[in-house]
JSON list of C-alpha atoms and ligand atoms in Angstrom, two decimals:
[
{"chain": "A", "resi": 20, "resn": "UNK", "atom": "CA", "xyz": [10.60, -9.92, -28.42]},
{"chain": "A", "resi": 21, "resn": "UNK", "atom": "CA", "xyz": [6.90, -10.39, -27.77]},
{"chain": "A", "resi": 22, "resn": "UNK", "atom": "CA", "xyz": [6.79, -13.39, -30.16]},
{"chain": "A", "resi": 23, "resn": "UNK", "atom": "CA", "xyz": [9.59, -15.12, -28.09]},
{"chain": "A", "resi": 24, "resn": "UNK", "atom": "CA", "xyz": [7.80, -14.28, -24.85]},
{"chain": "A", "resi": 25, "resn": "UNK", "atom": "CA", "xyz": [4.58, -15.78, -26.18]},
{"chain": "A", "resi": 26, "resn": "UNK", "atom": "CA", "xyz": [6.35, -18.88, -27.53]},
{"chain": "A", "resi": 27, "resn": "UNK", "atom": "CA", "xyz": [8.01, -19.49, -24.18]},
{"chain": "A", "resi": 28, "resn": "UNK", "atom": "CA", "xyz": [4.83, -19.05, -22.10]},
{"chain": "A", "resi": 29, "resn": "UNK", "atom": "CA", "xyz": [2.53, -20.96, -24.55]},
{"chain": "A", "resi": 30, "resn": "UNK", "atom": "CA", "xyz": [4.79, -23.99, -24.59]},
{"chain": "A", "resi": 31, "resn": "UNK", "atom": "CA", "xyz": [5.18, -23.77, -20.75]},
{"chain": "A", "resi": 32, "resn": "UNK", "atom": "CA", "xyz": [1.43, -23.78, -20.34]},
{"chain": "A", "resi": 33, "resn": "UNK", "atom": "CA", "xyz": [0.91, -26.72, -22.72]},
{"chain": "A", "resi": 34, "resn": "UNK", "atom": "CA", "xyz": [3.79, -28.94, -21.63]},
{"chain": "A", "resi": 35, "resn": "UNK", "atom": "CA", "xyz": [5.25, -27.60, -18.32]},
{"chain": "A", "resi": 36, "resn": "UNK", "atom": "CA", "xyz": [8.52, -26.89, -20.07]},
{"chain": "A", "resi": 37, "resn": "UNK", "atom": "CA", "xyz": [8.65, -23.64, -22.05]},
{"chain": "A", "resi": 38, "resn": "UNK", "atom": "CA", "xyz": [11.07, -23.44, -24.90]},
{"chain": "A", "resi": 39, "resn": "UNK", "atom": "CA", "xyz": [12.06, -20.71, -27.42]},
{"chain": "A", "resi": 40, "resn": "UNK", "atom": "CA", "xyz": [14.76, -21.30, -29.96]},
{"chain": "A", "resi": 41, "resn": "UNK", "atom": "CA", "xyz": [15.43, -17.60, -30.62]},
{"chain": "A", "resi": 42, "resn": "UNK", "atom": "CA", "xyz": [15.39, -15.89, -27.23]},
{"chain": "A", "resi": 43, "resn": "UNK", "atom": "CA", "xyz": [19.02, -14.65, -27.21]},
{"chain": "A", "resi": 44, "resn": "UNK", "atom": "CA", "xyz": [20.22, -13.29, -30.58]},
{"chain": "A", "resi": 45, "resn": "UNK", "atom": "CA", "xyz": [23.53, -14.42, -32.13]},
{"chain": "A", "resi": 46, "resn": "UNK", "atom": "CA", "xyz": [25.35, -11.13, -31.45]},
{"chain": "A", "resi": 47, "resn": "UNK", "atom": "CA", "xyz": [24.28, -11.02, -27.81]},
{"chain": "A", "resi": 48, "resn": "UNK", "atom": "CA", "xyz": [25.18, -14.67, -27.33]},
{"chain": "A", "resi": 49, "resn": "UNK", "atom": "CA", "xyz": [28.63, -14.17, -28.81]},
{"chain": "A", "resi": 50, "resn": "UNK", "atom": "CA", "xyz": [29.26, -11.24, -26.49]},
{"chain": "A", "resi": 51, "resn": "UNK", "atom": "CA", "xyz": [28.19, -13.23, -23.42]},
{"chain": "A", "resi": 52, "resn": "UNK", "atom": "CA", "xyz": [30.41, -16.10, -24.47]},
{"chain": "A", "resi": 53, "resn": "UNK", "atom": "CA", "xyz": [33.30, -13.64, -24.68]},
{"chain": "A", "resi": 54, "resn": "UNK", "atom": "CA", "xyz": [32.56, -12.58, -21.02]},
{"chain": "A", "resi": 55, "resn": "UNK", "atom": "CA", "xyz": [32.50, -16.18, -19.84]},
{"chain": "A", "resi": 56, "resn": "UNK", "atom": "CA", "xyz": [35.89, -16.84, -21.55]},
{"chain": "A", "resi": 57, "resn": "UNK", "atom": "CA", "xyz": [37.34, -13.68, -19.94]},
{"chain": "A", "resi": 58, "resn": "UNK", "atom": "CA", "xyz": [35.99, -14.59, -16.53]},
{"chain": "A", "resi": 59, "resn": "UNK", "atom": "CA", "xyz": [37.52, -18.10, -16.86]},
{"chain": "A", "resi": 60, "resn": "UNK", "atom": "CA", "xyz": [40.87, -16.59, -17.78]},
{"chain": "A", "resi": 61, "resn": "UNK", "atom": "CA", "xyz": [40.75, -14.38, -14.71]},
{"chain": "A", "resi": 62, "resn": "UNK", "atom": "CA", "xyz": [39.78, -17.42, -12.52]},
{"chain": "A", "resi": 63, "resn": "UNK", "atom": "CA", "xyz": [36.61, -15.83, -11.14]},
{"chain": "A", "resi": 64, "resn": "UNK", "atom": "CA", "xyz": [34.23, -18.66, -12.21]},
{"chain": "A", "resi": 65, "resn": "UNK", "atom": "CA", "xyz": [33.73, -20.75, -9.05]},
{"chain": "A", "resi": 66, "resn": "UNK", "atom": "CA", "xyz": [32.73, -24.34, -8.44]},
{"chain": "A", "resi": 67, "resn": "UNK", "atom": "CA", "xyz": [29.04, -24.02, -7.90]},
{"chain": "A", "resi": 68, "resn": "UNK", "atom": "CA", "xyz": [27.51, -24.69, -4.47]},
{"chain": "A", "resi": 69, "resn": "UNK", "atom": "CA", "xyz": [24.29, -26.55, -3.54]},
{"chain": "A", "resi": 70, "resn": "UNK", "atom": "CA", "xyz": [21.78, -25.28, -1.01]},
{"chain": "A", "resi": 71, "resn": "UNK", "atom": "CA", "xyz": [20.86, -21.73, -0.08]},
{"chain": "A", "resi": 72, "resn": "UNK", "atom": "CA", "xyz": [23.09, -19.14, 1.56]},
{"chain": "A", "resi": 73, "resn": "UNK", "atom": "CA", "xyz": [22.69, -20.61, 5.04]},
{"chain": "A", "resi": 74, "resn": "UNK", "atom": "CA", "xyz": [23.33, -24.15, 3.87]},
{"chain": "A", "resi": 75, "resn": "UNK", "atom": "CA", "xyz": [26.02, -23.77, 1.34]},
{"chain": "A", "resi": 76, "resn": "UNK", "atom": "CA", "xyz": [28.20, -26.73, 0.49]},
{"chain": "A", "resi": 77, "resn": "UNK", "atom": "CA", "xyz": [30.35, -27.68, -2.37]},
{"chain": "A", "resi": 78, "resn": "UNK", "atom": "CA", "xyz": [29.51, -31.12, -3.55]},
{"chain": "A", "resi": 79, "resn": "UNK", "atom": "CA", "xyz": [31.27, -31.91, -6.74]},
{"chain": "A", "resi": 80, "resn": "UNK", "atom": "CA", "xyz": [29.70, -35.47, -6.68]},
{"chain": "A", "resi": 81, "resn": "UNK", "atom": "CA", "xyz": [26.40, -33.68, -7.32]},
{"chain": "A", "resi": 82, "resn": "UNK", "atom": "CA", "xyz": [27.44, -30.92, -9.62]},
{"chain": "A", "resi": 83, "resn": "UNK", "atom": "CA", "xyz": [30.74, -29.84, -11.21]},
{"chain": "A", "resi": 84, "resn": "UNK", "atom": "CA", "xyz": [29.81, -26.72, -13.17]},
{"chain": "A", "resi": 85, "resn": "UNK", "atom": "CA", "xyz": [31.40, -23.34, -12.57]},
{"chain": "A", "resi": 86, "resn": "UNK", "atom": "CA", "xyz": [29.38, -20.14, -12.04]},
{"chain": "A", "resi": 87, "resn": "UNK", "atom": "CA", "xyz": [29.61, -16.38, -11.54]},
{"chain": "A", "resi": 88, "resn": "UNK", "atom": "CA", "xyz": [26.58, -14.21, -10.53]},
{"chain": "A", "resi": 89, "resn": "UNK", "atom": "CA", "xyz": [25.62, -11.27, -12.70]},
{"chain": "A", "resi": 90, "resn": "UNK", "atom": "CA", "xyz": [25.44, -7.95, -10.82]},
{"chain": "A", "resi": 91, "resn": "UNK", "atom": "CA", "xyz": [22.24, -6.01, -11.18]},
{"chain": "A", "resi": 92, "resn": "UNK", "atom": "CA", "xyz": [24.21, -2.68, -11.64]},
{"chain": "A", "resi": 93, "resn": "UNK", "atom": "CA", "xyz": [26.71, -4.00, -14.17]},
{"chain": "A", "resi": 94, "resn": "UNK", "atom": "CA", "xyz": [28.18, -1.63, -16.70]},
{"chain": "A", "resi": 95, "resn": "UNK", "atom": "CA", "xyz": [28.88, -4.33, -19.33]},
{"chain": "A", "resi": 96, "resn": "UNK", "atom": "CA", "xyz": [26.77, -3.77, -22.40]},
{"chain": "A", "resi": 97, "resn": "UNK", "atom": "CA", "xyz": [25.92, -7.45, -23.05]},
{"chain": "A", "resi": 98, "resn": "UNK", "atom": "CA", "xyz": [24.87, -8.01, -19.43]},
{"chain": "A", "resi": 99, "resn": "UNK", "atom": "CA", "xyz": [22.75, -4.83, -19.55]},
{"chain": "A", "resi": 100, "resn": "UNK", "atom": "CA", "xyz": [21.10, -5.97, -22.79]},
{"chain": "A", "resi": 101, "resn": "UNK", "atom": "CA", "xyz": [20.48, -9.49, -21.32]},
{"chain": "A", "resi": 102, "resn": "UNK", "atom": "CA", "xyz": [19.04, -8.16, -18.04]},
{"chain": "A", "resi": 103, "resn": "UNK", "atom": "CA", "xyz": [16.85, -5.71, -19.97]},
{"chain": "A", "resi": 104, "resn": "UNK", "atom": "CA", "xyz": [15.28, -8.56, -21.97]},
{"chain": "A", "resi": 105, "resn": "UNK", "atom": "CA", "xyz": [14.70, -10.45, -18.72]},
{"chain": "A", "resi": 106, "resn": "UNK", "atom": "CA", "xyz": [13.03, -7.41, -17.14]},
{"chain": "A", "resi": 107, "resn": "UNK", "atom": "CA", "xyz": [10.70, -7.07, -20.14]},
{"chain": "A", "resi": 108, "resn": "UNK", "atom": "CA", "xyz": [9.95, -10.80, -19.99]},
{"chain": "A", "resi": 109, "resn": "UNK", "atom": "CA", "xyz": [9.05, -10.50, -16.33]},
{"chain": "A", "resi": 110, "resn": "UNK", "atom": "CA", "xyz": [6.80, -7.55, -17.00]},
{"chain": "A", "resi": 111, "resn": "UNK", "atom": "CA", "xyz": [5.06, -9.50, -19.86]},
{"chain": "A", "resi": 112, "resn": "UNK", "atom": "CA", "xyz": [4.67, -12.65, -17.67]},
{"chain": "A", "resi": 113, "resn": "UNK", "atom": "CA", "xyz": [3.26, -10.59, -14.82]},
{"chain": "A", "resi": 114, "resn": "UNK", "atom": "CA", "xyz": [0.81, -8.77, -17.03]},
{"chain": "A", "resi": 115, "resn": "UNK", "atom": "CA", "xyz": [-0.39, -11.84, -18.93]},
{"chain": "A", "resi": 116, "resn": "UNK", "atom": "CA", "xyz": [-0.28, -14.52, -16.22]},
{"chain": "A", "resi": 117, "resn": "UNK", "atom": "CA", "xyz": [-0.56, -12.59, -12.92]},
{"chain": "A", "resi": 118, "resn": "UNK", "atom": "CA", "xyz": [2.63, -14.17, -11.59]},
{"chain": "A", "resi": 119, "resn": "UNK", "atom": "CA", "xyz": [3.71, -11.44, -9.28]},
{"chain": "A", "resi": 120, "resn": "UNK", "atom": "CA", "xyz": [7.40, -11.89, -9.90]},
{"chain": "A", "resi": 121, "resn": "UNK", "atom": "CA", "xyz": [9.40, -9.07, -8.32]},
{"chain": "A", "resi": 122, "resn": "UNK", "atom": "CA", "xyz": [13.07, -10.15, -8.33]},
{"chain": "A", "resi": 123, "resn": "UNK", "atom": "CA", "xyz": [15.51, -12.24, -10.33]},
{"chain": "A", "resi": 124, "resn": "UNK", "atom": "CA", "xyz": [19.03, -13.67, -10.08]},
{"chain": "A", "resi": 125, "resn": "UNK", "atom": "CA", "xyz": [21.20, -15.09, -12.95]},
{"chain": "A", "resi": 126, "resn": "UNK", "atom": "CA", "xyz": [24.58, -16.55, -13.18]},
{"chain": "A", "resi": 127, "resn": "UNK", "atom": "CA", "xyz": [26.99, -17.42, -15.97]},
{"chain": "A", "resi": 128, "resn": "UNK", "atom": "CA", "xyz": [27.54, -21.16, -16.07]},
{"chain": "A", "resi": 129, "resn": "UNK", "atom": "CA", "xyz": [30.40, -23.16, -17.59]},
{"chain": "A", "resi": 130, "resn": "UNK", "atom": "CA", "xyz": [30.45, -26.94, -17.67]},
{"chain": "A", "resi": 131, "resn": "UNK", "atom": "CA", "xyz": [34.01, -28.01, -18.70]},
{"chain": "A", "resi": 132, "resn": "UNK", "atom": "CA", "xyz": [34.27, -31.43, -20.38]},
{"chain": "A", "resi": 133, "resn": "UNK", "atom": "CA", "xyz": [33.30, -34.07, -17.88]},
{"chain": "A", "resi": 134, "resn": "UNK", "atom": "CA", "xyz": [31.07, -31.75, -15.87]},
{"chain": "A", "resi": 135, "resn": "UNK", "atom": "CA", "xyz": [27.47, -32.52, -15.00]},
{"chain": "A", "resi": 136, "resn": "UNK", "atom": "CA", "xyz": [24.67, -31.80, -12.53]},
{"chain": "A", "resi": 137, "resn": "UNK", "atom": "CA", "xyz": [22.84, -34.78, -10.95]},
{"chain": "A", "resi": 138, "resn": "UNK", "atom": "CA", "xyz": [19.05, -35.04, -10.76]},
{"chain": "A", "resi": 139, "resn": "UNK", "atom": "CA", "xyz": [17.56, -32.26, -8.56]},
{"chain": "A", "resi": 140, "resn": "UNK", "atom": "CA", "xyz": [14.86, -29.60, -8.18]},
{"chain": "A", "resi": 141, "resn": "UNK", "atom": "CA", "xyz": [15.64, -25.88, -8.11]},
{"chain": "A", "resi": 142, "resn": "UNK", "atom": "CA", "xyz": [13.78, -24.72, -5.05]},
{"chain": "A", "resi": 143, "resn": "UNK", "atom": "CA", "xyz": [15.56, -24.82, -1.73]},
{"chain": "A", "resi": 144, "resn": "UNK", "atom": "CA", "xyz": [13.98, -26.71, 1.17]},
{"chain": "A", "resi": 145, "resn": "UNK", "atom": "CA", "xyz": [14.16, -23.63, 3.49]},
{"chain": "A", "resi": 146, "resn": "UNK", "atom": "CA", "xyz": [13.32, -20.90, 0.93]},
{"chain": "A", "resi": 147, "resn": "UNK", "atom": "CA", "xyz": [10.62, -20.97, -1.69]},
{"chain": "A", "resi": 148, "resn": "UNK", "atom": "CA", "xyz": [11.35, -17.56, -3.35]},
{"chain": "A", "resi": 149, "resn": "UNK", "atom": "CA", "xyz": [12.50, -19.15, -6.59]},
{"chain": "A", "resi": 150, "resn": "UNK", "atom": "CA", "xyz": [9.35, -19.55, -8.73]},
{"chain": "A", "resi": 151, "resn": "UNK", "atom": "CA", "xyz": [10.60, -20.09, -12.22]},
{"chain": "A", "resi": 152, "resn": "UNK", "atom": "CA", "xyz": [13.85, -21.37, -13.64]},
{"chain": "A", "resi": 153, "resn": "UNK", "atom": "CA", "xyz": [15.21, -20.09, -16.89]},
{"chain": "A", "resi": 154, "resn": "UNK", "atom": "CA", "xyz": [18.24, -21.37, -18.72]},
{"chain": "A", "resi": 155, "resn": "UNK", "atom": "CA", "xyz": [19.62, -19.54, -21.78]},
{"chain": "A", "resi": 156, "resn": "UNK", "atom": "CA", "xyz": [22.12, -21.61, -23.83]},
{"chain": "A", "resi": 157, "resn": "UNK", "atom": "CA", "xyz": [25.05, -20.07, -25.66]},
{"chain": "A", "resi": 158, "resn": "UNK", "atom": "CA", "xyz": [26.67, -23.01, -27.52]},
{"chain": "A", "resi": 159, "resn": "UNK", "atom": "CA", "xyz": [27.13, -22.91, -31.29]},
{"chain": "A", "resi": 160, "resn": "UNK", "atom": "CA", "xyz": [26.54, -26.16, -33.25]},
{"chain": "A", "resi": 161, "resn": "UNK", "atom": "CA", "xyz": [25.82, -28.42, -30.29]},
{"chain": "A", "resi": 162, "resn": "UNK", "atom": "CA", "xyz": [25.48, -32.02, -31.37]},
{"chain": "A", "resi": 163, "resn": "UNK", "atom": "CA", "xyz": [23.88, -34.95, -29.53]},
{"chain": "A", "resi": 164, "resn": "UNK", "atom": "CA", "xyz": [27.31, -36.55, -29.32]},
{"chain": "A", "resi": 165, "resn": "UNK", "atom": "CA", "xyz": [28.53, -33.56, -27.35]},
{"chain": "A", "resi": 166, "resn": "UNK", "atom": "CA", "xyz": [26.41, -34.76, -24.38]},
{"chain": "A", "resi": 167, "resn": "UNK", "atom": "CA", "xyz": [25.37, -32.10, -21.85]},
{"chain": "A", "resi": 168, "resn": "UNK", "atom": "CA", "xyz": [21.58, -32.67, -22.48]},
{"chain": "A", "resi": 169, "resn": "UNK", "atom": "CA", "xyz": [19.23, -31.16, -20.06]},
{"chain": "A", "resi": 170, "resn": "UNK", "atom": "CA", "xyz": [17.03, -34.14, -19.02]},
{"chain": "A", "resi": 171, "resn": "UNK", "atom": "CA", "xyz": [13.70, -33.20, -17.51]},
{"chain": "A", "resi": 172, "resn": "UNK", "atom": "CA", "xyz": [11.60, -35.88, -15.82]},
{"chain": "A", "resi": 173, "resn": "UNK", "atom": "CA", "xyz": [7.81, -36.07, -15.90]},
{"chain": "A", "resi": 174, "resn": "UNK", "atom": "CA", "xyz": [5.30, -38.19, -13.92]},
{"chain": "A", "resi": 175, "resn": "UNK", "atom": "CA", "xyz": [3.01, -38.67, -16.89]},
{"chain": "A", "resi": 176, "resn": "UNK", "atom": "CA", "xyz": [5.32, -39.16, -19.82]},
{"chain": "A", "resi": 177, "resn": "UNK", "atom": "CA", "xyz": [8.88, -39.95, -20.89]},
{"chain": "A", "resi": 178, "resn": "UNK", "atom": "CA", "xyz": [11.76, -37.70, -19.81]},
{"chain": "A", "resi": 179, "resn": "UNK", "atom": "CA", "xyz": [12.62, -34.87, -22.22]},
{"chain": "A", "resi": 180, "resn": "UNK", "atom": "CA", "xyz": [16.19, -34.50, -23.54]},
{"chain": "A", "resi": 181, "resn": "UNK", "atom": "CA", "xyz": [16.96, -30.95, -24.51]},
{"chain": "A", "resi": 182, "resn": "UNK", "atom": "CA", "xyz": [20.17, -29.96, -26.33]},
{"chain": "A", "resi": 183, "resn": "UNK", "atom": "CA", "xyz": [21.83, -26.75, -25.03]},
{"chain": "A", "resi": 184, "resn": "UNK", "atom": "CA", "xyz": [21.74, -25.04, -28.40]},
{"chain": "A", "resi": 185, "resn": "UNK", "atom": "CA", "xyz": [22.80, -21.43, -29.04]},
{"chain": "A", "resi": 186, "resn": "UNK", "atom": "CA", "xyz": [19.89, -18.99, -28.55]},
{"chain": "A", "resi": 187, "resn": "UNK", "atom": "CA", "xyz": [17.63, -21.50, -26.89]},
{"chain": "A", "resi": 188, "resn": "UNK", "atom": "CA", "xyz": [15.85, -20.69, -23.60]},
{"chain": "A", "resi": 189, "resn": "UNK", "atom": "CA", "xyz": [14.14, -23.19, -21.34]},
{"chain": "A", "resi": 190, "resn": "UNK", "atom": "CA", "xyz": [11.57, -22.10, -18.69]},
{"chain": "A", "resi": 191, "resn": "UNK", "atom": "CA", "xyz": [9.82, -24.14, -16.05]},
{"chain": "A", "resi": 192, "resn": "UNK", "atom": "CA", "xyz": [8.39, -23.92, -12.55]},
{"chain": "A", "resi": 193, "resn": "UNK", "atom": "CA", "xyz": [11.31, -24.25, -10.04]},
{"chain": "A", "resi": 194, "resn": "UNK", "atom": "CA", "xyz": [9.49, -26.45, -7.47]},
{"chain": "A", "resi": 195, "resn": "UNK", "atom": "CA", "xyz": [7.85, -28.73, -9.95]},
{"chain": "A", "resi": 196, "resn": "UNK", "atom": "CA", "xyz": [10.27, -30.72, -12.09]},
{"chain": "A", "resi": 197, "resn": "UNK", "atom": "CA", "xyz": [13.25, -32.98, -11.41]},
{"chain": "A", "resi": 198, "resn": "UNK", "atom": "CA", "xyz": [15.95, -32.42, -13.96]},
{"chain": "A", "resi": 199, "resn": "UNK", "atom": "CA", "xyz": [19.67, -33.08, -14.48]},
{"chain": "A", "resi": 200, "resn": "UNK", "atom": "CA", "xyz": [22.51, -32.11, -16.86]},
{"chain": "A", "resi": 201, "resn": "UNK", "atom": "CA", "xyz": [24.19, -35.11, -18.58]},
{"chain": "A", "resi": 202, "resn": "UNK", "atom": "CA", "xyz": [28.00, -35.16, -18.68]},
{"chain": "A", "resi": 203, "resn": "UNK", "atom": "CA", "xyz": [29.18, -32.57, -21.24]},
{"chain": "A", "resi": 204, "resn": "UNK", "atom": "CA", "xyz": [31.92, -33.60, -23.63]},
{"chain": "A", "resi": 205, "resn": "UNK", "atom": "CA", "xyz": [32.83, -30.09, -24.72]},
{"chain": "A", "resi": 206, "resn": "UNK", "atom": "CA", "xyz": [32.63, -26.74, -22.86]},
{"chain": "A", "resi": 207, "resn": "UNK", "atom": "CA", "xyz": [28.90, -25.98, -22.31]},
{"chain": "A", "resi": 208, "resn": "UNK", "atom": "CA", "xyz": [27.92, -22.39, -21.58]},
{"chain": "A", "resi": 209, "resn": "UNK", "atom": "CA", "xyz": [24.72, -20.75, -20.39]},
{"chain": "A", "resi": 210, "resn": "UNK", "atom": "CA", "xyz": [23.15, -17.99, -18.31]},
{"chain": "A", "resi": 211, "resn": "UNK", "atom": "CA", "xyz": [21.04, -19.63, -15.77]},
{"chain": "A", "resi": 212, "resn": "UNK", "atom": "CA", "xyz": [18.63, -17.95, -13.43]},
{"chain": "A", "resi": 213, "resn": "UNK", "atom": "CA", "xyz": [15.43, -17.72, -11.34]},
{"chain": "A", "resi": 214, "resn": "UNK", "atom": "CA", "xyz": [12.47, -15.43, -11.36]},
{"chain": "A", "resi": 215, "resn": "UNK", "atom": "CA", "xyz": [11.58, -14.90, -7.81]},
{"chain": "A", "resi": 216, "resn": "UNK", "atom": "CA", "xyz": [8.91, -13.60, -5.42]},
{"chain": "A", "resi": 217, "resn": "UNK", "atom": "CA", "xyz": [10.62, -12.05, -2.36]},
{"chain": "B", "resi": 306, "resn": "LIG", "atom": "C1", "xyz": [20.71, -25.61, -12.70]},
{"chain": "B", "resi": 306, "resn": "LIG", "atom": "C2", "xyz": [20.28, -26.49, -13.87]},
{"chain": "B", "resi": 306, "resn": "LIG", "atom": "C3", "xyz": [20.27, -26.93, -16.25]},
{"chain": "B", "resi": 306, "resn": "LIG", "atom": "C4", "xyz": [21.04, -26.69, -17.50]},
{"chain": "B", "resi": 306, "resn": "LIG", "atom": "O1", "xyz": [21.69, -24.81, -12.91]},
{"chain": "B", "resi": 306, "resn": "LIG", "atom": "O2", "xyz": [20.02, -25.63, -11.69]},
{"chain": "B", "resi": 306, "resn": "LIG", "atom": "O3", "xyz": [19.50, -27.40, -13.64]},
{"chain": "B", "resi": 306, "resn": "LIG", "atom": "O4", "xyz": [20.60, -27.12, -18.49]},
{"chain": "B", "resi": 306, "resn": "LIG", "atom": "N1", "xyz": [20.77, -26.24, -15.09]},
{"chain": "B", "resi": 306, "resn": "LIG", "atom": "O5", "xyz": [22.07, -26.01, -17.43]},
{"chain": "B", "resi": 307, "resn": "LIG", "atom": "MN1", "xyz": [18.39, -26.99, -11.81]}
]
């Protein structure tokens, strides 16, 4: 995995938005998609909130994705494999960039057709523990016509439009960049999370 870790960190340093096209392998991605479908069937994916625990509101005019938090002590093999990759990435990042990350949180995310997330930043106003945002996409054969692009805004250049393609991971500083998710025209799945200092 070190090549992917390097790729993500190098592109982050050069352009503020790290990307690796091969962070989550096909087999793991397929297993995580199965989990999302099972959670959807069971009705445990919930309309996402905005704001931190003390200021939690549902605002479907701002976002309409559905989420479910991963548990640190999960006994699901795919989740264990995913969280193990994240733990190794955090160790690599701390060792090479002195970032001091000591916690993380990740949720499954499903955008059903028509869902979106309006322009926002990822750090809460009353809590700055989220240092880096990381989104891992799980969608086979995503086409531009499927919508659902991650749009990232920059002060010094044009906005970036990123397709949520299977295996791709995006990594950026949580307090730095405004971004949004364009309306998805087919189900759009990911595992989204934050590397934190608590
Ligand atoms: C988020 C977010 C982007 C994406 O969940 O905060 O900005 O591409 N997600 O899913
Ligand atoms: Mn965000």
